[in-house]
XYZ file of C-alpha atoms in Angstrom:
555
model
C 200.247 185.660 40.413
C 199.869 188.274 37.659
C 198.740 191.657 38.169
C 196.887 192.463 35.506
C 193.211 192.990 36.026
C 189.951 191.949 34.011
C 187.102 193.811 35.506
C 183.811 191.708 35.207
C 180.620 193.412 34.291
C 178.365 193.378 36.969
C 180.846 193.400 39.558
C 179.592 194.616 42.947
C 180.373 197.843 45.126
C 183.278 197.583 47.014
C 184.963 195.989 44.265
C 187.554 198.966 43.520
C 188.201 198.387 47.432
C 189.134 194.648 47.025
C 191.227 195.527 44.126
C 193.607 197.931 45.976
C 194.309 195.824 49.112
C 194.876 192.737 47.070
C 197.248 195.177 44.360
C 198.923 196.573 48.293
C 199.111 193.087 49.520
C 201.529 191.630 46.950
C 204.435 192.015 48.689
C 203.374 190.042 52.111
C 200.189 188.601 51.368
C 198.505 189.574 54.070
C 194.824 187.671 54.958
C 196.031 185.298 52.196
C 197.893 182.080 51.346
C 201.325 182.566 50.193
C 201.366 181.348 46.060
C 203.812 178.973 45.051
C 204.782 181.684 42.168
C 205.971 183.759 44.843
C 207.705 181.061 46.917
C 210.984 181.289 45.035
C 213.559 181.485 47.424
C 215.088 178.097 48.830
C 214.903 176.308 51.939
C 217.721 177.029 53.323
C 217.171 181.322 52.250
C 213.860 180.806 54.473
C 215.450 178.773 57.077
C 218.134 181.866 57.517
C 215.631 184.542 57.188
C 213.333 183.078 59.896
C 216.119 182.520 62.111
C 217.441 186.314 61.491
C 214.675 186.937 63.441
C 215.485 185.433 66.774
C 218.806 187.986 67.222
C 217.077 190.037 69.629
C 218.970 190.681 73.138
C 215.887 189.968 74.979
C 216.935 186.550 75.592
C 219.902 187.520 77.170
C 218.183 190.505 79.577
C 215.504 186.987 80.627
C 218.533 184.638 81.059
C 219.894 187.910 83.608
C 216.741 187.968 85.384
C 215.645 184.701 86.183
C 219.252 183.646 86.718
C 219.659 186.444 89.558
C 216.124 186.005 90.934
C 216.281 182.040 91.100
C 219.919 180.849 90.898
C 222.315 178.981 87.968
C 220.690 176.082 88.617
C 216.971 176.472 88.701
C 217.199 178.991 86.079
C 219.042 176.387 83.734
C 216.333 174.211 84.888
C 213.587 176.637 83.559
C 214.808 177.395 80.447
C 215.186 173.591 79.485
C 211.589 173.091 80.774
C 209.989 175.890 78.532
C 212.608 175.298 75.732
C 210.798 171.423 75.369
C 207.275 172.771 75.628
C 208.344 175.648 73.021
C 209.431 172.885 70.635
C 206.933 170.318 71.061
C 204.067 172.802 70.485
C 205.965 174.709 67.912
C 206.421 171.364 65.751
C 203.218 171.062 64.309
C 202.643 174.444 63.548
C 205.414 175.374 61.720
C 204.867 172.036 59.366
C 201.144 173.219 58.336
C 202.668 176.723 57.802
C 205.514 175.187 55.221
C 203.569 172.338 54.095
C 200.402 174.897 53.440
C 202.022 178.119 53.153
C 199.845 179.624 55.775
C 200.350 181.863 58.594
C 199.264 180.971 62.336
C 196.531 183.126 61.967
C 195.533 181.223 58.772
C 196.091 177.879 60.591
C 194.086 178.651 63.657
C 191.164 179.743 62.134
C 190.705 176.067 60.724
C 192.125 174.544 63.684
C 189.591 174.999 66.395
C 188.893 178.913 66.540
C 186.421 179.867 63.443
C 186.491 182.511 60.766
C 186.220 185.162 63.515
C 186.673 183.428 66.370
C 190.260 184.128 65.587
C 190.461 187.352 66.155
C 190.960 186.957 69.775
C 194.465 185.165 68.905
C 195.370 187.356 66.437
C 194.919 189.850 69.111
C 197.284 188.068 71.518
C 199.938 187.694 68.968
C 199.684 191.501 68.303
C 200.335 192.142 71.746
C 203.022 189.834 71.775
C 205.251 191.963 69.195
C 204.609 195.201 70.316
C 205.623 193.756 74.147
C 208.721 192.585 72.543
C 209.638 195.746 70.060
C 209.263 197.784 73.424
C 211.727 195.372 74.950
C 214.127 195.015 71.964
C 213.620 199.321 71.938
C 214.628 199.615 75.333
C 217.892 197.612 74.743
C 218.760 199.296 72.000
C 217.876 202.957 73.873
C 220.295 201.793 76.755
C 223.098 201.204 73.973
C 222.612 204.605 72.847
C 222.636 205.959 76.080
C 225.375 204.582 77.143
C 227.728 204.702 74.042
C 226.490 208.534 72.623
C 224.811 209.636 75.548
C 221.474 210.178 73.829
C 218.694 210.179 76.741
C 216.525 207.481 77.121
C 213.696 208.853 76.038
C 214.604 209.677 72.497
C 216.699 206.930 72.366
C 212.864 205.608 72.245
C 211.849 207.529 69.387
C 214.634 206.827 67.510
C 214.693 202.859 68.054
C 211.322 202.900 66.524
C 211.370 205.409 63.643
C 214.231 203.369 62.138
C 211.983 200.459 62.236
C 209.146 201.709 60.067
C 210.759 202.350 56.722
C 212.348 198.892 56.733
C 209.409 197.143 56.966
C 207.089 198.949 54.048
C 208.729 196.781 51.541
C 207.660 193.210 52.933
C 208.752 190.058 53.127
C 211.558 190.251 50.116
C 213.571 193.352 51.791
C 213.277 191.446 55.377
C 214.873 188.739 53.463
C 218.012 190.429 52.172
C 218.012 192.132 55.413
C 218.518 188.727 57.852
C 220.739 186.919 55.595
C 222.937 190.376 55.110
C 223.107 191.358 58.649
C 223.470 187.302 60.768
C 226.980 186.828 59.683
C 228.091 190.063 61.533
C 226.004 189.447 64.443
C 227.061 186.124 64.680
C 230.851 187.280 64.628
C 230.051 190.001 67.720
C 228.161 187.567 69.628
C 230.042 184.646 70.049
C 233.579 185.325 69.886
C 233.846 187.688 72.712
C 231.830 185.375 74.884
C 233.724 181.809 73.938
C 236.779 183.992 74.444
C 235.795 185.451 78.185
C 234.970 181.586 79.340
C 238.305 180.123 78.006
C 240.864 183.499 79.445
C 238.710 183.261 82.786
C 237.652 179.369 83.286
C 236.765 180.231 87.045
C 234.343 182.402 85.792
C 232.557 178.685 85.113
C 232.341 177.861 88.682
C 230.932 180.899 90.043
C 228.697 180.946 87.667
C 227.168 177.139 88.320
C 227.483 178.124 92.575
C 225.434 180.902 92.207
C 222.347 180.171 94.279
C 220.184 183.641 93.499
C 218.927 186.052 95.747
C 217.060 184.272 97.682
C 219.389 181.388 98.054
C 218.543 177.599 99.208
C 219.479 176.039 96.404
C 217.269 173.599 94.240
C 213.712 174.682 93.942
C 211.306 173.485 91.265
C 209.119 175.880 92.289
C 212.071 178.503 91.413
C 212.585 176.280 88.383
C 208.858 176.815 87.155
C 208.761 180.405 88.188
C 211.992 180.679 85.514
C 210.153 178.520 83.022
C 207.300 180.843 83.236
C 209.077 184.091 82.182
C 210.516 181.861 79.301
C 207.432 180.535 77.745
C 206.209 183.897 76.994
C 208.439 183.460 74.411
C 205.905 180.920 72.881
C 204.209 183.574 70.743
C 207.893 183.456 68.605
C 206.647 180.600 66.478
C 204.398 182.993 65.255
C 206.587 184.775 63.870
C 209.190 182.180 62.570
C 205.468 181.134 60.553
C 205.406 184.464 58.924
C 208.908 183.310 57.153
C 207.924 179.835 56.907
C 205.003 180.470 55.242
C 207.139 181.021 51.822
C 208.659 177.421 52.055
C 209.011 176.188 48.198
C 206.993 172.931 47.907
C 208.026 169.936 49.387
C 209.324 167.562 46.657
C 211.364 163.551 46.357
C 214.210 166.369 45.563
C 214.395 168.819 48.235
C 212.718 166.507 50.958
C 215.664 166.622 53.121
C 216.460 170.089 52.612
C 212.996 171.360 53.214
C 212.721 168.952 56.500
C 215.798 170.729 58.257
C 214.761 174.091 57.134
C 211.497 174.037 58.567
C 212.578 171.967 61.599
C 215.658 174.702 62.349
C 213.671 177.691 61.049
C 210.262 176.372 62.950
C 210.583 175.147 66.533
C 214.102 175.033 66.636
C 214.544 178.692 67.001
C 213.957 177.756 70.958
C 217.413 176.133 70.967
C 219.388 179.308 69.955
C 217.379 180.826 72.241
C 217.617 178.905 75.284
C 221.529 178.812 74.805
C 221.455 182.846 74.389
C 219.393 182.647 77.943
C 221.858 181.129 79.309
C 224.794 183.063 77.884
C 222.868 186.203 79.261
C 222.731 184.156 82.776
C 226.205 183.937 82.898
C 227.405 187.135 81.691
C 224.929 188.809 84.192
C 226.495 186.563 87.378
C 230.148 187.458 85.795
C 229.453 190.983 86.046
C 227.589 190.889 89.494
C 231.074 188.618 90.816
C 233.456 191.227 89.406
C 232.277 194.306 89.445
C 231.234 196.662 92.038
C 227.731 197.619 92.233
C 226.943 195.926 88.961
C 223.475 194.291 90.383
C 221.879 197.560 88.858
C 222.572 197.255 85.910
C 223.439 193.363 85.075
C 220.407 192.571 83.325
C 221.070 194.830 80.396
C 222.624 193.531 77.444
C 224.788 196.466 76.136
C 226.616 196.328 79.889
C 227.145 192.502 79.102
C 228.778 192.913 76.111
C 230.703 195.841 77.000
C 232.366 194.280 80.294
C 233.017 190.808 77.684
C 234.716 193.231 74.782
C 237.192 195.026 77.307
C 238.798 191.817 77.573
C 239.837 191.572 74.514
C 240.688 195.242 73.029
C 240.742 198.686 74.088
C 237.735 200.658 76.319
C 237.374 202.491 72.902
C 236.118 199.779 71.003
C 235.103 197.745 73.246
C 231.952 200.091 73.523
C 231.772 200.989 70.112
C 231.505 196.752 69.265
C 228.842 196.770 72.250
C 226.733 199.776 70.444
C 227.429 197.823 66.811
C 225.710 194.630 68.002
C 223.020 195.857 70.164
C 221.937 197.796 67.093
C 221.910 195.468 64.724
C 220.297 193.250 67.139
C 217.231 195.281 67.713
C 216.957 196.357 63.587
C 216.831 192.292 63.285
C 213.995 191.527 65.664
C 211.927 194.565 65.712
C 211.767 194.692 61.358
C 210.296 191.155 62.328
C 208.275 192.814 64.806
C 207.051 194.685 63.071
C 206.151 193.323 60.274
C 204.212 190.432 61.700
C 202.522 192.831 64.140
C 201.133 195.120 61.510
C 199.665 192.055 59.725
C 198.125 190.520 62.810
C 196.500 193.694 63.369
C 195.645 194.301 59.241
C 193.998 190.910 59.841
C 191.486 191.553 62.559
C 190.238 194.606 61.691
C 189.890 193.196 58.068
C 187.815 190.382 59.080
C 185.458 192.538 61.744
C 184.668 195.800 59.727
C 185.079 194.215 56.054
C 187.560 196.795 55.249
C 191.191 196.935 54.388
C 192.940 200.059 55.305
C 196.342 198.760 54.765
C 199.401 197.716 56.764
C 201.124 200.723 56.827
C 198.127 202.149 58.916
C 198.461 199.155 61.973
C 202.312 199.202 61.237
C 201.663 203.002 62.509
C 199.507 201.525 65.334
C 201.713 199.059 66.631
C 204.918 201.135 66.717
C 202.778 203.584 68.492
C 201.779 200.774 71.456
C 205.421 200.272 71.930
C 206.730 203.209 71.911
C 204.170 204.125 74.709
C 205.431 200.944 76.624
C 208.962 201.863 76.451
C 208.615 205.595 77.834
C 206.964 204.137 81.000
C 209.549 202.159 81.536
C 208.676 198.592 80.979
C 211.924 196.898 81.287
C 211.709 197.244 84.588
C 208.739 195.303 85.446
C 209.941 193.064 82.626
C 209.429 189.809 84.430
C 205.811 189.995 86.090
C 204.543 191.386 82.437
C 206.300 188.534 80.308
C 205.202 185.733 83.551
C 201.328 187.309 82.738
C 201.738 187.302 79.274
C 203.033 183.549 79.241
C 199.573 182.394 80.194
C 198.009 183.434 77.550
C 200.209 182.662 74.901
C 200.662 179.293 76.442
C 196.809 178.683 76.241
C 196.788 179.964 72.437
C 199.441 178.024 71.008
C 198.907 175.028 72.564
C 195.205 174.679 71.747
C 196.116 174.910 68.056
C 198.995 172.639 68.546
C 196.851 170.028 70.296
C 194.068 170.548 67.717
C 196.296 169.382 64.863
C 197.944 166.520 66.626
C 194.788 165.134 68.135
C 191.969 166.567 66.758
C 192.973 166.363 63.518
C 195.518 163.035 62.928
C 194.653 160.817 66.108
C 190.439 161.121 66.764
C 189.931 162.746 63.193
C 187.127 165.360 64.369
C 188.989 168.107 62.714
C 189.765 168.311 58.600
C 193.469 166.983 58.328
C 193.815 169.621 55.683
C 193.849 173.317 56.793
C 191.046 175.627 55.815
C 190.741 179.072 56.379
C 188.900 180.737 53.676
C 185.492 183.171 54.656
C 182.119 180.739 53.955
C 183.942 177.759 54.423
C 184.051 177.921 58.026
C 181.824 178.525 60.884
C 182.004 182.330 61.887
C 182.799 180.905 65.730
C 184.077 177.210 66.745
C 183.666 176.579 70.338
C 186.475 174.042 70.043
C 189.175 176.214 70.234
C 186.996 179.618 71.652
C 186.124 177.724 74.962
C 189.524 175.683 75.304
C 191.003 179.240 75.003
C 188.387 180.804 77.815
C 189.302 177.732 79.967
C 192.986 177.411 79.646
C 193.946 181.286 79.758
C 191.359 181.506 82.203
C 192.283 179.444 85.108
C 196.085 179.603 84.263
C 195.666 183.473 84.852
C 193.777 183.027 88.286
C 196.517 180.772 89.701
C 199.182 183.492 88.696
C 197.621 185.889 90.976
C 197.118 183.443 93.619
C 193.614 182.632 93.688
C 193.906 178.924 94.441
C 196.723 179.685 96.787
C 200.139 180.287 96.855
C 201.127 176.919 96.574
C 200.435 176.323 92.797
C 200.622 179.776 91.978
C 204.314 179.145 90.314
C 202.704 176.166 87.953
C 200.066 178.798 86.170
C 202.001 177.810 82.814
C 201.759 174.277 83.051
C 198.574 174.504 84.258
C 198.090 176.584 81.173
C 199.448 173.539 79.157
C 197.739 170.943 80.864
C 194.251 172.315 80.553
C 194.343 173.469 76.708
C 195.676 169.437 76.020
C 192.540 168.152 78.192
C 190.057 170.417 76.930
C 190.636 171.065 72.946
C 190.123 167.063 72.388
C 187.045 167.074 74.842
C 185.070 169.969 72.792
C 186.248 168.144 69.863
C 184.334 165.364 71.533
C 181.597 166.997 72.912
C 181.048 168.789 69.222
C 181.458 166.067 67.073
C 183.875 168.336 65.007
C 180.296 169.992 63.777
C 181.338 173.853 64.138
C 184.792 173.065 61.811
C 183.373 173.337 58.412
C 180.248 175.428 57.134
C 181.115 173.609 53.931
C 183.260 170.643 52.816
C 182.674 171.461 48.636
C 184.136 174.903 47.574
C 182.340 174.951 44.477
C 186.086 174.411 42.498
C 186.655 171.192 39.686
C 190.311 171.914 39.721
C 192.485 169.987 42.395
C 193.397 171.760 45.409
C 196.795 169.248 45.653
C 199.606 168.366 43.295
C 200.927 164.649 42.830
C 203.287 165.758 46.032
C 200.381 166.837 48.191
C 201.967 170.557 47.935
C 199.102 173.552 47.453
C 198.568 173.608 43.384
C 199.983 176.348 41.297
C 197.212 176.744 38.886
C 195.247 179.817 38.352
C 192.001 181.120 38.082
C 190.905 184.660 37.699
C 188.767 186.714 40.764
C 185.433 187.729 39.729
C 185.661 191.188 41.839
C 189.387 191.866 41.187
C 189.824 190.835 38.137
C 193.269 188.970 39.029
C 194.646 185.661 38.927
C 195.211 183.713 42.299
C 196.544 180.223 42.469
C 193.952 177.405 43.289
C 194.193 177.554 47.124
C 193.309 180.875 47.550
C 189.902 181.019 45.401
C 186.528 179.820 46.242
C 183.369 179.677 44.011
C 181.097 182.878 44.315
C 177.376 182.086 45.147
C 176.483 184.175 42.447
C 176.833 183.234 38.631
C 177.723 184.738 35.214
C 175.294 186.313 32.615
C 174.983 183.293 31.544
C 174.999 180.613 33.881
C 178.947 180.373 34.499
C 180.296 179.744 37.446
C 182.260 182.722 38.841
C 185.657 182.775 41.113
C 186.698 184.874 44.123
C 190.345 185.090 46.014
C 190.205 184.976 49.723
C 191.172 188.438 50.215
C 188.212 189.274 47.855
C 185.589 187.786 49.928
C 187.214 188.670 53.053
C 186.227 192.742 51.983
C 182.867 191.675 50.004
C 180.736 193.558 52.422
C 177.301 192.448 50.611
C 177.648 188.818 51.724
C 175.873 188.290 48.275
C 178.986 186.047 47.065
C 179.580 184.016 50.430
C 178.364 180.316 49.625
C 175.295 178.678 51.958
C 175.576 176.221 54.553
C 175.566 172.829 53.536
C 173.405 170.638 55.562
């Protein structure tokens, strides 16, 4: 899109408003679709950058827990479990998010939830990064503690003041940042471990004997108590969707290109990260097997790394390598953080108050949360938060998923196409709301035993099994009414290309005075001097606080 501006007479108040958040909001697009004119990077440039992303160590500090809690086994068994459920639910989103060039909070909206309705999962996902900066900040604090002897506590602080300048430049510095930093992180992570498990191949049995602390072997309760703490990680396809968003579009050409990319870069992030799970479980039961007291402090990643380096080269180095990675481990993740935190946040408060204070303000906010997790200590209690959190996210994702696959391509209650623009949809859609209320609900009850102990290790499935039941029953019990407030947008020109990709074509914003592409625009319900229709972008409507340009109802 271009940024020069055409100011309309007659243009309402508020207008200067809409014109600086959508002049801020160029580099990310936050609250909006992603244009195609902006979408220049490749598949395989998106697939990388997504992936960038998943480099955190927090994988590896889960893999150390739940292996140590439950045993080799039923911890392998876990992570398989919530690795399928993280993929199949993933699947779907992460197509509408290439194919539409929409984030999840874009895609909800029109898939069950309502123009405000939401909010609530935009919440969720918010608390979802700052959990996991806090986590990623605590690794990287225990690095610095242990390799320069910087205390914990401003270890902290510094963890997350690096973060915040290198995410004020968007999505195009993240970019350059993944694809920069992977090939080093790569190198550190998986040489020194392929090395450690071909110099010590008993290392292999140990590691598949070890029964947990509680011993007794296979358990699938212990299995689903593992999968539990896993499928937290859910809430990551959110953030793979904030990449994926800036997929070019999907031609004869590139067809095969843009399927892997958005496969690997989408759902498959779950198999790098199950495999780094279990990596963690193993180096965790290598250190607890050979060295002395090492239960304390097994579940952090920097000790992992270290005790796999000083097999290889000198105590020296080995600790400086172990700093090096866990460093540019955390910058990786928590940019991502970040990032997709301060637009979740951006988002909500947007959409509730009408006003757009910009991201730098909830980027502020969110680094804030975490840095207030990480000084009391979360990574201690890591396990029961990420097991609580799981139901939720669980319930979230998997009403959306279920609302594309059934609601929208097998009964055909919800619009196949995603919409997510303000007067097009319903303000609340009980579809979604009440699945939501139901799944996270009851899931979270069973957790803290209130159908008894028995079940209580299933609250995740539970969580899954209710949200598939119920999203296609409101659908039902609806009729698919509360989807759409309108199915005409007041637009002649095509949404769609010959390919079925979002069009490129532009039209200019009545309030802004800028040129959006196609998807992004809806017709004003007011008109010209003299009689002509008039355009607004999204983001433009989403700040119009008059309501005087939000289209009626049609019946």
């Amino acid at each position: 899109m271009t940024v020069e501006t055409r100011p309309s007479a007659g243009t309402p108040a508020g207008s200067e408003d809409a014109r600086a958040a959508a002049a801020e909001s160029l580099e990310d697009y936050t609250l909006r679709f992603a244009p195609r004119s902006y979408r220049t990077w490749g598949p395989g440039v998106v697939a990388t950058s997504a992936l960038g992303g998943i480099a955190y160590l927090a994988d590896f500090s889960i893999g150390a827990n739940i292996g140590l809690a439950h045993g080799t086994v039923n911890g392998i068994l876990g992570i398989l479990v919530a690795a399928g459920i993280i993929f199949l639910t993933g699947f779907p989103l992460a197509y509408y998010a290439a194919r539409y060039n929409l984030d999840l909070d874009l895609i909800t909206r029109g898939a069950g939830f309502g123009y405000y309705g939401s909010v609530i999962t935009n919440v969720i996902f918010a608390t979802f990064t700052f959990i996991f900066f806090a986590l990623e900040g605590s690794i990287m604090a225990q690095g610095l503690y242990l390799g320069l002897g910087i205390p914990r506590w401003l270890g902290y602080l510094i963890s997350t003041v690096l973060i915040f300048p290198l995410v004020i430049y968007g999505m195009k510095a993240l970019a350059k940042l993944q694809v920069a930093t992977t090939p080093v992180w790569l190198v550190l992570m998986v040489i020194p471990v392929a090395y450690l498990v071909i110099s010590h191949p008993d290392s292999v049995g140990t590691f598949l004997a070890f029964e947990g602390e509680g011993g007794g072997g296979v358990s699938f309760a212990s299995a689903m108590l593992a999968a539990g703490v896993c499928l937290s990680l859910i809430a990551q396809i959110a953030e793979q969707i904030d990449y994926l968003r800036f997929m070019p579009p999907r031609t004869p050409q590139n067809r095969r290109a843009w399927w892997t990319a958005t496969i690997l870069g989408g759902p498959g992030w779950v198999v790098f990260g199950a495999i780094k799970q279990i990596l963690g479980m193993f180096l965790a039961i290598y250190l607890v097997a050979n060295v002395p007291g090492a239960r304390e402090f097994a579940n952090e990643p920097v000790q992992q790394f270290l005790a796999t380096y000083e097999q290889l080269m000198p105590a020296w180095l080995a600790l400086t390598l172990a700093v090096i990675l866990v460093v540019i481990s955390q910058v990786k993740i928590n940019v991502t953080n970040a990032y997709s935190g301060s637009l979740a946040w951006t988002n909500s408060f947007t959409r509730v108050t009408r006003r757009y204070p910009g991201r730098l303000v909830f980027l502020g906010v969110n680094l804030g949360i975490a840095l207030v997790l990480m000084e009391a200590n979360m990574f201690d209690f890591l396990n029961s938060i990420l097991s609580f959190y799981a139901n939720l996210a669980m319930s979230w994702i998997c009403v959306v998923a279920t609302d594309i696959v059934i609601n929208k391509h097998l009964l055909k209650l919800s619009p196949k196409k995603p919409e997510f623009r303000r007067g097009m949809l319903y303000d609340w859609n009980p579809v979604g709301v009440v699945s939501l209320v139901l799944s996270g609900g009851f899931s979270i009850a069973i957790f803290f035993g209130a159908f008894g102990a028995a079940v209580q290790p299933f609250s995740p499935l539970f969580a899954v099994g209710i949200a598939l039941v119920a999203t296609p029953l409101m659908a039902i019990i609806t009729q698919g009414r509360y989807y759409l407030r309108r199915t005409d947008d007041g637009i002649d020109v095509p949404m769609y290309d010959e390919h079925g990709n979002p069009s490129g074509e532009t039209l200019t914003c009545h309030v802004t005075g800028m040129d959006f592409e196609r998807p992004d625009m809806i017709a004003s319900a007011q008109t010209g001097p003299d009689g002509e229709p008039l355009y607004l972008s999204s983001l433009a409507l989403s700040t119009d606080r008059t309501g005087e340009h939000v289209l009626p109802a049609q019946r």
